[in-house]
PDB file of C-alpha atoms in Angstrom:
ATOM      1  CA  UNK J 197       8.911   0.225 -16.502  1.00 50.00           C
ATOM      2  CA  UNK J 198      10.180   2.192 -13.450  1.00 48.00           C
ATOM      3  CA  UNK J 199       8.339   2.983 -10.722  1.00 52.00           C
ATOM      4  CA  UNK J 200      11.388   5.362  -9.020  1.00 48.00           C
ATOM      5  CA  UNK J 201      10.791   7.643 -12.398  1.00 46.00           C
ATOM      6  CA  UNK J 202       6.969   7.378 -12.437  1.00 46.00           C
ATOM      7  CA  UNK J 203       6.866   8.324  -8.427  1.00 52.00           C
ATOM      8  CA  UNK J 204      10.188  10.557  -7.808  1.00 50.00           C
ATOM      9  CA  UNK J 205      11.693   7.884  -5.334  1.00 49.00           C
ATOM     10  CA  UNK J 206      15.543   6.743  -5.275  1.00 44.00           C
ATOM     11  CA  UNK J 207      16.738   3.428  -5.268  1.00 43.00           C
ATOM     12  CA  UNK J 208      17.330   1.730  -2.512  1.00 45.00           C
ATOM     13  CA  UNK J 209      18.157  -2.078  -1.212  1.00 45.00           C
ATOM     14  CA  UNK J 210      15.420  -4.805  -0.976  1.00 48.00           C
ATOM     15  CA  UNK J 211      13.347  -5.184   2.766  1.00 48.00           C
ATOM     16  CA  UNK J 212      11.380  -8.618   2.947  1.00 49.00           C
ATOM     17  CA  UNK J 213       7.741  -8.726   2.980  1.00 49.00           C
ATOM     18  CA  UNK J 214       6.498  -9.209   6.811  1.00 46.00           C
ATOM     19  CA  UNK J 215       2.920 -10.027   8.018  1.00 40.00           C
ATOM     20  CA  UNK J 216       2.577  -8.153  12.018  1.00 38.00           C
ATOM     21  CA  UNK J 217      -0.476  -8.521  13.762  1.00 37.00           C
ATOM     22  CA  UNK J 218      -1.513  -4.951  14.879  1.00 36.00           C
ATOM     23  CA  UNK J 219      -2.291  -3.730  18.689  1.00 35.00           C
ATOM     24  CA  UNK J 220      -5.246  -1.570  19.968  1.00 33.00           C
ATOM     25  CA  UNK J 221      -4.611   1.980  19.769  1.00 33.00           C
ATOM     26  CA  UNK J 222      -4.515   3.395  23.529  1.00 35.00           C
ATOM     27  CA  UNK J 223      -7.474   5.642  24.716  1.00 33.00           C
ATOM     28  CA  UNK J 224      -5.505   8.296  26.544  1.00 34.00           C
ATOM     29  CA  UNK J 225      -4.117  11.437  24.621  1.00 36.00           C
ATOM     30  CA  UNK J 226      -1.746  14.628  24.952  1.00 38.00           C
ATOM     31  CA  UNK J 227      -1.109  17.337  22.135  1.00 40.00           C
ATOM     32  CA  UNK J 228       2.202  18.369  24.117  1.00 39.00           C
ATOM     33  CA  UNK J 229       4.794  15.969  22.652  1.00 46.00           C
ATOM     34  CA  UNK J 230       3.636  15.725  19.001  1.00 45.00           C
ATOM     35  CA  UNK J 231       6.401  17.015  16.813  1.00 49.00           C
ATOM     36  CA  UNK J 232       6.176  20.481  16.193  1.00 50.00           C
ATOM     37  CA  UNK J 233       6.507  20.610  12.698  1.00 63.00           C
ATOM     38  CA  UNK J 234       2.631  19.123  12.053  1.00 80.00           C
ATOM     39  CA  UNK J 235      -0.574  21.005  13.065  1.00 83.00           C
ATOM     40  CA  UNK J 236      -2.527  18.981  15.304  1.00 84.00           C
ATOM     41  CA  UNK J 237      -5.834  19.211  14.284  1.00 86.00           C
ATOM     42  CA  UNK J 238      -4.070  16.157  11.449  1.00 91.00           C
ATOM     43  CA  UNK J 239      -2.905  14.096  13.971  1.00 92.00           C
ATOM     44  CA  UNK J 240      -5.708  11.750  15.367  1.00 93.00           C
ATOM     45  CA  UNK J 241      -5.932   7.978  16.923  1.00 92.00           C
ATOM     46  CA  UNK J 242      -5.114   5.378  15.152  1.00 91.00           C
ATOM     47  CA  UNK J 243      -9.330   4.037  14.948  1.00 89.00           C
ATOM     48  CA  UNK J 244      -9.855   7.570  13.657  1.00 92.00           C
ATOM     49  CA  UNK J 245      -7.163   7.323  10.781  1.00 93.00           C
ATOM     50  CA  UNK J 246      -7.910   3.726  10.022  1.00 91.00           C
ATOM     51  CA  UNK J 247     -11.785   5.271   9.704  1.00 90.00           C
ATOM     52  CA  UNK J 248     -10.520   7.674   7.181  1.00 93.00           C
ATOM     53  CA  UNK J 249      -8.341   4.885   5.523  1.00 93.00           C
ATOM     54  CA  UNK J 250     -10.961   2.763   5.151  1.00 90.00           C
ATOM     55  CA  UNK J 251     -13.203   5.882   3.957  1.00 90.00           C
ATOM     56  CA  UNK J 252     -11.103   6.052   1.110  1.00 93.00           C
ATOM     57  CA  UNK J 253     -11.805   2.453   0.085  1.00 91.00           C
ATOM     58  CA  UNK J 254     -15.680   2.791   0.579  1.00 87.00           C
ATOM     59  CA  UNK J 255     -15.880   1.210   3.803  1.00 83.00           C
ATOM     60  CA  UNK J 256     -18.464   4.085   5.829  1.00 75.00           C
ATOM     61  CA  UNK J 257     -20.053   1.233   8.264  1.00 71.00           C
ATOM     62  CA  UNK J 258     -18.754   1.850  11.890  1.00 59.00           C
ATOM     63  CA  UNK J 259     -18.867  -1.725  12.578  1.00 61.00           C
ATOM     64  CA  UNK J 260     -16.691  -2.381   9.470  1.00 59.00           C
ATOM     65  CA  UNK J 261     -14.016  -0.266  10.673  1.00 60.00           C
ATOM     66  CA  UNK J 262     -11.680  -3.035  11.823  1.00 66.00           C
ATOM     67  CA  UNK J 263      -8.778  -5.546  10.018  1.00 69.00           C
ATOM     68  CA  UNK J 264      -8.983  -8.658   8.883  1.00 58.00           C
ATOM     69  CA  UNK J 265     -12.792  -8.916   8.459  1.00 54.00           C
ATOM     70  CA  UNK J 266     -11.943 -10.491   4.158  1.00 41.00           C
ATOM     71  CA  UNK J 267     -14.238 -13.475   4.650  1.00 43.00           C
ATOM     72  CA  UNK J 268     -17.099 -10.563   4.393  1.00 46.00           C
ATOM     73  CA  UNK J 269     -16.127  -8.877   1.538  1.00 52.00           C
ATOM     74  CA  UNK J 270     -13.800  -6.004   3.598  1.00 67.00           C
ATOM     75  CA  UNK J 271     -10.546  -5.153   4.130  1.00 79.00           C
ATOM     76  CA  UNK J 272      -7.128  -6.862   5.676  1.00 87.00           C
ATOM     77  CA  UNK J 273      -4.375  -4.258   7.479  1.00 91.00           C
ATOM     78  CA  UNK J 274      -0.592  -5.462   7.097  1.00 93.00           C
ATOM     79  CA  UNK J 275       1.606  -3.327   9.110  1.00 94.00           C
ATOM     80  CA  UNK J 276       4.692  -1.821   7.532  1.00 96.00           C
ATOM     81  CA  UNK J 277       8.414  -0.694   9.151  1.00 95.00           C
ATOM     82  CA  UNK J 278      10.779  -0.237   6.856  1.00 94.00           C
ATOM     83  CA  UNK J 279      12.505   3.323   4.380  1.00 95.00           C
ATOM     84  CA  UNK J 280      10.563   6.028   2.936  1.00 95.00           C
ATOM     85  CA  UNK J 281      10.989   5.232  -0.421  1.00 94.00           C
ATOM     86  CA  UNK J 282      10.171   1.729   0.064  1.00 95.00           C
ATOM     87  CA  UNK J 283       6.212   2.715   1.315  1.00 96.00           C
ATOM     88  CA  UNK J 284       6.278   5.417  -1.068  1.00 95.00           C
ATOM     89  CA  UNK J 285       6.686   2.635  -3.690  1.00 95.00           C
ATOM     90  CA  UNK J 286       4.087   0.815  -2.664  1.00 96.00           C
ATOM     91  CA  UNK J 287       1.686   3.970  -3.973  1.00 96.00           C
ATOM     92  CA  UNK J 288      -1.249   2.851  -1.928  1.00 97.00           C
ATOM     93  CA  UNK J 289      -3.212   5.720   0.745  1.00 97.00           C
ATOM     94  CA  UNK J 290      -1.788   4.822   3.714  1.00 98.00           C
ATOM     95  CA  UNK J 291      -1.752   5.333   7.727  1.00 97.00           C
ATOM     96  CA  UNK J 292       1.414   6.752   9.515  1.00 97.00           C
ATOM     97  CA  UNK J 293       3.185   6.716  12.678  1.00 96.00           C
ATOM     98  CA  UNK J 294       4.830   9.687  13.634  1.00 94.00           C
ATOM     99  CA  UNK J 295       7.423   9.354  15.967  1.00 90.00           C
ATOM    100  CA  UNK J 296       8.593  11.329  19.035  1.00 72.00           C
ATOM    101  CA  UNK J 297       5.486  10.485  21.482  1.00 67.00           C
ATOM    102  CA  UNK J 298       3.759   8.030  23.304  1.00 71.00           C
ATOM    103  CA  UNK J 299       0.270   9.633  23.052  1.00 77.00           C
ATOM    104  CA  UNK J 300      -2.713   7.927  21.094  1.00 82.00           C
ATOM    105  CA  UNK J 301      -3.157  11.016  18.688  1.00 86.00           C
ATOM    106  CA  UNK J 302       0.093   9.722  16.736  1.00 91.00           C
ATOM    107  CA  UNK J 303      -1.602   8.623  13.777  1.00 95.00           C
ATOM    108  CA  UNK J 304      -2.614  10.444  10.108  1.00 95.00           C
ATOM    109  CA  UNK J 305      -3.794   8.995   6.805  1.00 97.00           C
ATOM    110  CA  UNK J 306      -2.004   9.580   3.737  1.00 98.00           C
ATOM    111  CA  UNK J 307      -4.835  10.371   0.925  1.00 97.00           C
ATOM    112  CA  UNK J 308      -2.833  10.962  -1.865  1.00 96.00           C
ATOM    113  CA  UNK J 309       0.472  12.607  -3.815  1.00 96.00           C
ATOM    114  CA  UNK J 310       1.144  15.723  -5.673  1.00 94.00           C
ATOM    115  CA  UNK J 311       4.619  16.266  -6.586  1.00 91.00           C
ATOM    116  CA  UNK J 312       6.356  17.516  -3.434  1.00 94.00           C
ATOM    117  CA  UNK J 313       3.068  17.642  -0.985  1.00 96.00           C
ATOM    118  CA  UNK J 314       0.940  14.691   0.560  1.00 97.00           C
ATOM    119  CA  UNK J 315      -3.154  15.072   1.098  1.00 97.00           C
ATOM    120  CA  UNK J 316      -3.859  14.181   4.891  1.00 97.00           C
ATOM    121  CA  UNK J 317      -7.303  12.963   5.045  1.00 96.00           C
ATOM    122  CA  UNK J 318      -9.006  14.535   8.180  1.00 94.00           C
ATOM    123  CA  UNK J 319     -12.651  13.819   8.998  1.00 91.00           C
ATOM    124  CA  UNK J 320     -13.453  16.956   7.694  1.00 90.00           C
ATOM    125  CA  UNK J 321     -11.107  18.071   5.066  1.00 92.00           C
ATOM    126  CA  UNK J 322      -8.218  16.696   2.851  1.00 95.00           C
ATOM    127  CA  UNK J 323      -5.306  19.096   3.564  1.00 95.00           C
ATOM    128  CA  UNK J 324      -1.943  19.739   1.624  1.00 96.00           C
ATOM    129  CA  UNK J 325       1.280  19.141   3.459  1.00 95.00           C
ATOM    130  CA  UNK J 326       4.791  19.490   2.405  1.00 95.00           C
ATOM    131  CA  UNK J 327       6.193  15.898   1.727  1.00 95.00           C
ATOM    132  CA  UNK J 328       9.146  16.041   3.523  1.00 94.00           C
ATOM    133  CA  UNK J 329       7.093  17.631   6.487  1.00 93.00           C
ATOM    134  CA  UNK J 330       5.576  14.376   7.102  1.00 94.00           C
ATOM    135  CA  UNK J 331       8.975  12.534   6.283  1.00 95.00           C
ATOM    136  CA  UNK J 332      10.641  14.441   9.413  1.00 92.00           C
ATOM    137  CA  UNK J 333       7.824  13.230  11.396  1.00 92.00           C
ATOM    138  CA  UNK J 334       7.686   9.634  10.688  1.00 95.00           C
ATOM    139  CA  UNK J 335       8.412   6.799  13.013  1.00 94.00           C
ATOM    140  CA  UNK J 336       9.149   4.447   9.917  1.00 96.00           C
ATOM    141  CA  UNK J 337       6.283   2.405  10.587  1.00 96.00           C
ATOM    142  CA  UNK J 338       2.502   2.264   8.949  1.00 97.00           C
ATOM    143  CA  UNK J 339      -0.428   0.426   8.313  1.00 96.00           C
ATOM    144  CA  UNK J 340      -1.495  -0.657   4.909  1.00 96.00           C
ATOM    145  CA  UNK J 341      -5.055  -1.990   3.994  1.00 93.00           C
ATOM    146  CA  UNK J 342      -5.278  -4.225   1.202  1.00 92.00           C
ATOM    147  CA  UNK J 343      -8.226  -6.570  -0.282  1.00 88.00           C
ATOM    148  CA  UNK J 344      -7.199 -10.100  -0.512  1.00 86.00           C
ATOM    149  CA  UNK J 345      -7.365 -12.469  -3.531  1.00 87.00           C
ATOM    150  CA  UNK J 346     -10.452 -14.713  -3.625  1.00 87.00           C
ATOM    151  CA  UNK J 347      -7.702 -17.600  -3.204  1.00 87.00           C
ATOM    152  CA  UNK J 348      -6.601 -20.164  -0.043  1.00 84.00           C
ATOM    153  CA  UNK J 349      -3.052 -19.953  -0.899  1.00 82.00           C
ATOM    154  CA  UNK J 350      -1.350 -17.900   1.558  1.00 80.00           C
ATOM    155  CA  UNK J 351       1.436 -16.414  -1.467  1.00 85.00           C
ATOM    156  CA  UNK J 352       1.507 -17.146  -5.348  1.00 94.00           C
ATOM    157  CA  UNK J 353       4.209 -19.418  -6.475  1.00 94.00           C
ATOM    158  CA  UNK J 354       5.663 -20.210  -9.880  1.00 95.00           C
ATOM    159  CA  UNK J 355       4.434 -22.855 -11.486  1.00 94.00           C
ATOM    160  CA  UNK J 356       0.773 -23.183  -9.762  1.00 94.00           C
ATOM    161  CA  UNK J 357      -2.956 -22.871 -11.901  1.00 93.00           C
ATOM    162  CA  UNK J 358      -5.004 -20.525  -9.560  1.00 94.00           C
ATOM    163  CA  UNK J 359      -7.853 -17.978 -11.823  1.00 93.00           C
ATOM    164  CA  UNK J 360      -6.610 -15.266  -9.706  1.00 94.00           C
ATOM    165  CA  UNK J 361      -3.320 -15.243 -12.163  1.00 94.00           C
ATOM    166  CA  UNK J 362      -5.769 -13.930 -14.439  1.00 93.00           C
ATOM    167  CA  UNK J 363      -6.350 -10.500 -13.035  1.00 91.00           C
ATOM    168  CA  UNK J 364      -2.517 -10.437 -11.789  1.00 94.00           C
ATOM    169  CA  UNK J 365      -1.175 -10.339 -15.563  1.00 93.00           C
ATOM    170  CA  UNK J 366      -4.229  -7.749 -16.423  1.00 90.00           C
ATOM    171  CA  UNK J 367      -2.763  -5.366 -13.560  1.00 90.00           C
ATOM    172  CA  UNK J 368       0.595  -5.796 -14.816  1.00 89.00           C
ATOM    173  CA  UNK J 369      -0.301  -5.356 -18.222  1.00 87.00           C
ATOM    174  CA  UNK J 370       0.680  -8.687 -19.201  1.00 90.00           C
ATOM    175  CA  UNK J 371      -1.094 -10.198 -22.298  1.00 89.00           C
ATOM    176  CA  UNK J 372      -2.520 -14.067 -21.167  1.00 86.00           C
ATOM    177  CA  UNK J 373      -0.734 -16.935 -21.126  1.00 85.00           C
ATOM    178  CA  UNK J 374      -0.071 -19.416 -23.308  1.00 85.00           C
ATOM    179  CA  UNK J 375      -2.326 -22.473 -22.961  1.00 88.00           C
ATOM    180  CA  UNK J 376      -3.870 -22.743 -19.578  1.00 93.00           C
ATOM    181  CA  UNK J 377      -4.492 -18.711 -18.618  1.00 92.00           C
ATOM    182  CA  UNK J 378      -4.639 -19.572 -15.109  1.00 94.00           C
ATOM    183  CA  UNK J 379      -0.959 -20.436 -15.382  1.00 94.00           C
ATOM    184  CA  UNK J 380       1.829 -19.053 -12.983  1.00 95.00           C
ATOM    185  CA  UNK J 381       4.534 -18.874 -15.889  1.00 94.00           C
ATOM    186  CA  UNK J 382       7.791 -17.955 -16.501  1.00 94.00           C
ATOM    187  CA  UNK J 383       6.896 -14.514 -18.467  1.00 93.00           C
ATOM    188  CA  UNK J 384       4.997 -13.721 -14.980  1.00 95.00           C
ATOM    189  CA  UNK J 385       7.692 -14.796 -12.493  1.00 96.00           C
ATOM    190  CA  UNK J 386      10.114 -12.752 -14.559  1.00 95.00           C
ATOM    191  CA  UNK J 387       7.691  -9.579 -14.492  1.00 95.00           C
ATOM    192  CA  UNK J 388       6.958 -10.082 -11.023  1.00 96.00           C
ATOM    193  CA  UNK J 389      10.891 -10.272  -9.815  1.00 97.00           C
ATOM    194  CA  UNK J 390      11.601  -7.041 -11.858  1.00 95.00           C
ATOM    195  CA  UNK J 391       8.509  -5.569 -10.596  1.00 95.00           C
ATOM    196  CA  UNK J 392       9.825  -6.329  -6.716  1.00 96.00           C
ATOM    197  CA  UNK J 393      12.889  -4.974  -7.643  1.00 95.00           C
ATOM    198  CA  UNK J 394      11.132  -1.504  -8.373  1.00 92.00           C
ATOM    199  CA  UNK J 395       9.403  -1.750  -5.170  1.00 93.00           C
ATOM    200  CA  UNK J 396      12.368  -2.179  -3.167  1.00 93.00           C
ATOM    201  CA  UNK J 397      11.210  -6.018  -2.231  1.00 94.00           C
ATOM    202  CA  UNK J 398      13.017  -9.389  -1.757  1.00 94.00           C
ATOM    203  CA  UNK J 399      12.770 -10.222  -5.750  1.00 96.00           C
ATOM    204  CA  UNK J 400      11.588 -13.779  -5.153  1.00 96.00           C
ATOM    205  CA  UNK J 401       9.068 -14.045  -8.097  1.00 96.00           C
ATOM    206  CA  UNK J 402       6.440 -15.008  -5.239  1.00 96.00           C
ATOM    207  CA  UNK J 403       3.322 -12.623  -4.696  1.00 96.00           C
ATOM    208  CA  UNK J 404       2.939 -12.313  -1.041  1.00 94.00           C
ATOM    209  CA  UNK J 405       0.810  -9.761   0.617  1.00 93.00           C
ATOM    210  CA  UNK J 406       3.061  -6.816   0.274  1.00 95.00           C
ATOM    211  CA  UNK J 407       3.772  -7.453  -3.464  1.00 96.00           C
ATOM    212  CA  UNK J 408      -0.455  -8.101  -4.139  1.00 95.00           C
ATOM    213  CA  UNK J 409      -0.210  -4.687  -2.127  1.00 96.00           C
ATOM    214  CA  UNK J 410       2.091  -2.943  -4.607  1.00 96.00           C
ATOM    215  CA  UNK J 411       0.609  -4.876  -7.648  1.00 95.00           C
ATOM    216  CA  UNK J 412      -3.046  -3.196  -6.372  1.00 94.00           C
ATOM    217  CA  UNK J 413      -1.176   0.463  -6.082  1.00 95.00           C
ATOM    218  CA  UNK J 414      -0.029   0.135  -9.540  1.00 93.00           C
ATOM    219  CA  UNK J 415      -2.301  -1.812 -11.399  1.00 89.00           C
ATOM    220  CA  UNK J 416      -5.144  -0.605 -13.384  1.00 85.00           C
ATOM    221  CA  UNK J 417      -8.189  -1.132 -10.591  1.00 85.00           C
ATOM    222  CA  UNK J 418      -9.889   1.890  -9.671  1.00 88.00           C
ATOM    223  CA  UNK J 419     -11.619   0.875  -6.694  1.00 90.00           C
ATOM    224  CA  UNK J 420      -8.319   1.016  -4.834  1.00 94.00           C
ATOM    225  CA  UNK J 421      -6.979   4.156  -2.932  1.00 96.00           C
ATOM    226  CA  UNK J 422      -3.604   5.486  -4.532  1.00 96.00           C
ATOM    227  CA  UNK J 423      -1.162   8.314  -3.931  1.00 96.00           C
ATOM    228  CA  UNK J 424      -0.373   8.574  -7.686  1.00 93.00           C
ATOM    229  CA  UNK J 425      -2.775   7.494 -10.184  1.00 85.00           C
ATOM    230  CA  UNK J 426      -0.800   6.030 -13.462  1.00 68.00           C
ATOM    231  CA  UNK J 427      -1.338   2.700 -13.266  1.00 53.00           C
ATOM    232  CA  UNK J 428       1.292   0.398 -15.126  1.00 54.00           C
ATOM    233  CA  UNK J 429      -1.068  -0.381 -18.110  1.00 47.00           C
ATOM    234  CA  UNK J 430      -0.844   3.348 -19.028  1.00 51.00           C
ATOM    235  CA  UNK J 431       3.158   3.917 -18.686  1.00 46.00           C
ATOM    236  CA  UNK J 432       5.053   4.746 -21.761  1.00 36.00           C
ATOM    237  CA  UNK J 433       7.761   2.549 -20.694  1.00 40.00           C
ATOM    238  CA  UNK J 434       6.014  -0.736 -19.847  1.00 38.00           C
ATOM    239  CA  UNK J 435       6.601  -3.800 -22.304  1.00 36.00           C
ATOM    240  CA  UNK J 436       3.656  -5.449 -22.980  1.00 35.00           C
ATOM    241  CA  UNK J 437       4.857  -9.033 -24.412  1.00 35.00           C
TER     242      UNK J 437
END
């Protein structure tokens, strides 16, 4: 499969996956020094765009609007810095930093993607905006929300028996294993590396939180928030072995 052909992206070299704790959005703000080329009536707080972000996901309680609440049920945030392409591949609704000020209204969530325009999610509208409008704008870092796997390992190795594998080869579109179904196998590991490689990942055939992130944008789950909505199962050009 490719994910640059499904999405419109260009290749680009491997980043490795990176787990930042995130910092409280300050409570003073300033229209002055956003960049000029957004409205800003889209540009809001980060709590505000993390509300909509989490809106997207079904998460409406105001007490539930915070990170790394997964022993209830709810949501984890991983921050992102890294290209373009590379959180473009991820194909997940997102949060984004623009760059070029210091006030707290910095922040706008990325609902979805339609060819060459992205759907900012406002608290009362989602709005159309020219792709590489937002791209100008961008301080090359985000925040990502992700649900975690009902597992205590920290990242998926090769080789280990966990029952999460089973949904892992059903997002991929992998048939089960061989023998024990709960099986980190070869067949996997060698999906998995090639499937990093699309994302623009370290291809080390382990599935840490950005690569469960990237495996939830493409997979075929419809409880999770995606800029385009193919998922892998459905591609022409995925192998099903």
């Amino acid at each position: 499969f490719n994910l640059r052909t499904t999405l419109g992206l260009s290749a680009s070299s491997p980043s490795p996956e990176k787990s930042l704790s995130l910092t409280e959005a300050s409570s003073m703000s300033s229209q002055a020094s956003l960049p000029a080329t957004l409205p800003p009536h889209l540009v809001t707080v980060r709590e505000e765009a993390l509300k909509q972000l989490f809106g997207l996901w079904g998460i409406s309680k105001p007490e539930e609007f915070k990170c790394g609440r997964a022993s209830h049920g709810d949501l984890r945030c991983q921050n992102f810095r890294g290209s373009w392409d590379h959180l473009l591949n991820l194909n997940v609704s997102v949060v984004l930093e623009l760059e070029g000020t210091e006030a707290a209204e910095r922040f706008l969530c990325v609902e979805r993607r339609e060819e060459d325009l992205l759907w900012i999610r406002t608290a009362s509208a989602s709005l159309p905006v020219p792709l590489d409008q937002i791209r100008a704008s961008w301080s090359g870092r985000a925040i990502l929300a992700y649900r975690p796997l009902p597992t205590d390992k920290r990242a998926l190795r090769p080789g280990i028996s966990d029952p999460v594998m089973v949904e892992i080869r059903q997002q991929l579109g992998l048939s089960p294993a061989t023998g024990d179904p709960n099986r980190f196998d070869e067949t996997l590991r060698n999906r998995i590396q090639s499937f990093q490689r699309e994302l623009g990942l370290r291809p080390d055939g382990l599935i840490g939180t950005l690569t469960l992130i990237g495996i939830e944008g493409h997979g075929s789950r419809t409880d999770v928030p995606k800029l385009v909505s193919t998922p892998i199962a459905e591609r022409h050009d995925v192998h099903h072995p």
